[in-house]
Amino acid sequence: MRFVDVALPVPLRRVFTYRLPEAADAHDRVEVVVGHRVAVPFHGRKLAGIVIETHDRTPSFETRSILGLVEPEPVLSRELGEFLREAADYYLHPLGEVLRAALPALRADAVRGLRRRGAIGDVDELHGARVSRRTETIARRSRAPLPARLGPRQREVIAIVEARGEISLAELEALQPGARAHARALAKRSLFDLEEREVFADPFFASPVDRDAPRTPTDEQAHAITRLGAAIEARETHTFLLHGVTGSGKTEVYLQAIAAVRASGRGAIVLVPEIALTPQLVTRFRARFGDGIAVLHSELSERDRLEAWERLRRGEVSLAIGARSAIFAPVRDLGIVVVDEEHDPSYKQEEGFRYHARDMAILRAKRAGAIAVLGSATPSLESFQHAQRSQLGGRGHHVMLELTRRATERALPKVEIVDLSRTGAGPSGDPLITLPLHRALEATLEAGDQAVLFLNRRGYAPTLRCKRCSAIASCPACSVSLTEHRRAGMLRCHYCDFATPLGTPCALCGGPDLEPLGLGTEKVEAQLERVLPSARIARLDRDVASGAGVEEVLARMRRREIDVLVGTQMVTKGHDLPGVTLVGVLLADQSLAFPDFRSAERTFQLLTQVAGRAGRGEREGRVIFQTFQPNEPAITCAVRHDYLAFAKDELGKRKELGYAPFGRLVAVRIDAPDESLAERVAQELATLARGTDACVRGDVDVLGPAPAPIARVRGRFRQRVILRGRDRKRLREIAIAILARIDEGIAPARATVDVDPINML
Ligand code: ADP
Ligand code: ZN
C-alpha cells in the first residue's frame, strides 16, 4: 500500500489522500492501517487525522507524505471506523467532523506533544493543548534495611507506609503535613520505592455501592431474558423493542441480558437519555457489575474522557454507559447495545453532526454482529410500527417483547382528570392550583407521603404585560417573550443569553409597571409555600439544578426531606421514588399546542412517564391531570395507561399526512441576519429542490419555504424548507443537491440539512 485516505477535522465533505513515506529498508517500514491516527501537513498546519483507507491507486494530483503516526496503535477498530463512515454518509455530514464529534477524546487539539514511536519520523508539534494525565506518586518500603540513624519524623513516616503497604504521597501528606518531603528524602536513600501511577477519578464512582445479585425474574421478564439470551448465543443481530409499562422492571432485563453478553467475553453499550438525570441507573449497574464500567458523561474532563476511552479500547473495561455520544464508545467485540427510554428526544443531537443515537444504535449493533434492545413504556411510533409490522409477518424488523405488569405487586396508579374550564382555583387563588389538586396535596401530606408536581415551564411567570400599553415584554434578539425569574431578579430569554433586571420599564411606552401573567415552576413553589406552610417544598428544574445538583435533590427526596417536589420535565424521567403517592400535572395540554407533528405523541409520553412516578412503593399511587382538553386522545389514553389505543389513533393520523413512520423528512433550516436574505436563500433552495427529478416525478414533496415557528433567534431570521417522501434514496438525492448549493457559499446566510429531524421549532 502506498497511499492513505485520511479524514481530517475540517468542514469539508471529503477525505484527503497522502503518500506513505518510502522506507530505506523494508525492515523500517511501519505498517499504517485503517484506524491509525497520522499527522499530516494541511495548508501550512499540522493536523492529526484518521486513516480511512489504504490503497495503491495513484491519484492524478501531487500528493504529500504523511509526517508520522501519532501513536503506534490504531485508535479506531475497523468495526467502529466503518460504522462512523456509514453514519457520516447517512446524515450527509463531513466525515472529519463526524470523527471529531464522535471521539471527543481524540480532538486534533488534544494531541500536541504526543510522540510517535514508530520509524516514520517524529511528530513534534501538532497544534493545540497537551493531553496530560492525572497521576499520583505511590510510596512503598524498599528491601533496604533501616539504618540506625533516623529522625523521629522519618520514623513516623516509615511506620505509616509500612502499616499501609503502599500509600500515595498526597494521602501521606494529608495524614501528616510535611511527610511528602520526608518520603522523597527517604526514597533518595533507597529506603522507599516511588512509583508514578495513573489515577482514574470519576464522580460516578465517588461512593462505594453494595453488590446485588440478579433477582428472580417475573414470568414476563423471564420470557424476555430467555429470548435475548438465545439471540446473544446465536449471534443474531436483531433489534428488540422492550415495551414495558413504568415499573415493569426493564432494567433487570437489561442487566441479565448484559450479564449473558459479558459471560461470553463480549462488550456492551447502554445509552440513557441524560446521565445526570439517571444516577440511580448507574448505581444499579455498578451494584451488579462492580466498577468495571466506563461512565461517559459531559462532566468528565477531557483527560478523564480520554482515560475512559483508552480503558475501553484496550479492553480493560467492556461496558460503557452514557448519553447519546456513548454510541461511539470503542467497546470491543460488542454483543449488545441497550437504549433505555428509547423515545426520549434528547437522543437527537441538534447541532453540528445531527444524528439520532437510537437509530445509530441499531446501525452499530447490526454492523458489529450485536443485538440492539430499545426499551420504553411509551415507544416512539417509529419503533412501535417496525415491531408491529414484524408481528404481522410484514417487512418490519424489530422483535417485540412485552412487560405488561409492574414487577412489584403495585398496580399502575389511578388517574383522574380535572377539567380546567369547569374547576376553580384553590386557596392559592392560582387557576392552575385547583381546589381538587390542593385537597389532594393536603391529603398526601397528612398521610406522610410525598407528591410530585409537573409543569414544563421554568421561571416565575412566562409572560409580562405592560399595565399601561398592554405590550408583552419580548427579547430584543428573538421572537419570544421574556420570562420573569423573580428569585434571580431578572427577566430572561430562554433562547439566547439576553437578561435584564426586573423593574426595567416597558420597551415600547416606557411604562414602569409590568404585570406577570401565567405560571412557572418558581411561582408554583412560592404559592405552595404560602398555602401549605408546614410542607417542605423543593424545585427541580434547570434553574436550581444541573449535573450533580440533580442527584442531590433526588437524594433528599429519597431521604424524605422533601414533601412536594415541583419541576419541569426533569421530574418525569425514570426516577424510582417509593414515597411518592401523588403526581399532579398542572397543565396537561401544554405540549399539545406545539407546532410539531409529534406534539400528541410527546404529550402522551410525558403524561405516561410522569404518572409512572406515582405508587412505586408500598402505597397506592394517585395521579391528577389538569387540562382544558379532557377529550384529546393523548390525554384520555394516558389516563387509561393505554399505549396501544394511543398508537393506533395517532398512527392513523400520521399515515394520512405522510409523516413518520410512514414518510421521511429532511429539514433544511436557513438563517440570516436580515429577513429578506433568509427568504431569498430559502426560496432558492426550495426552487432547486422542486426542480429535481424526484420532485417532478412526485416522489418527494417540498413544503415551504416558511418562517420557522420561532421566526427569529439571536438576531437571525429563520426560514425552513421541509422535504417529505417515502423513499430515502430520492430524499437523499435532493438533499445532496441542496448541500452542494450551500457548500458553494451563501454567507452571510447559513443553512443546515437535518436528516430525520426531531425538533420542528
Ligand atoms: P422500569 O425501568 O421498567 O420502570 P424498574 O427497572 O425501575 O422499572 O423496576 C421497578 C422496580 O421493580 C424497581 O424497584 C426494581 O428493583 C423492582 N424489580 C424489578 N424486577 C424485579 C423482580 N424480578 N423482582 C422484584 N422486584 C423487581
Ligand atoms: Zn433572546
mmCIF file of C-alpha atoms in Angstrom, residues 35 68 171 290 319 355 438 449 527 541 673 705 722 761:
data_model
loop_
_atom_site.group_PDB
_atom_site.id
_atom_site.type_symbol
_atom_site.label_atom_id
_atom_site.label_comp_id
_atom_site.label_asym_id
_atom_site.label_seq_id
_atom_site.Cartn_x
_atom_site.Cartn_y
_atom_site.Cartn_z
ATOM 1 C CA GLY A 35 -7.902 3.486 12.192
ATOM 2 C CA GLY A 68 4.146 10.225 11.044
ATOM 3 C CA GLU A 171 -2.628 10.940 51.196
ATOM 4 C CA GLY A 290 -18.810 -3.715 40.099
ATOM 5 C CA LEU A 319 -19.311 -1.923 29.490
ATOM 6 C CA TYR A 355 -27.531 12.221 14.476
ATOM 7 C CA HIS A 438 -54.939 21.426 46.645
ATOM 8 C CA ASP A 449 -46.442 10.695 51.760
ATOM 9 C CA GLN A 527 -47.615 29.723 46.054
ATOM 10 C CA ASP A 541 -35.508 22.459 37.052
ATOM 11 C CA PRO A 673 -29.115 38.490 9.717
ATOM 12 C CA PRO A 705 -40.244 27.914 2.445
ATOM 13 C CA ILE A 722 -39.143 20.568 4.511
ATOM 14 C CA LEU A 761 -39.267 24.640 16.150
#
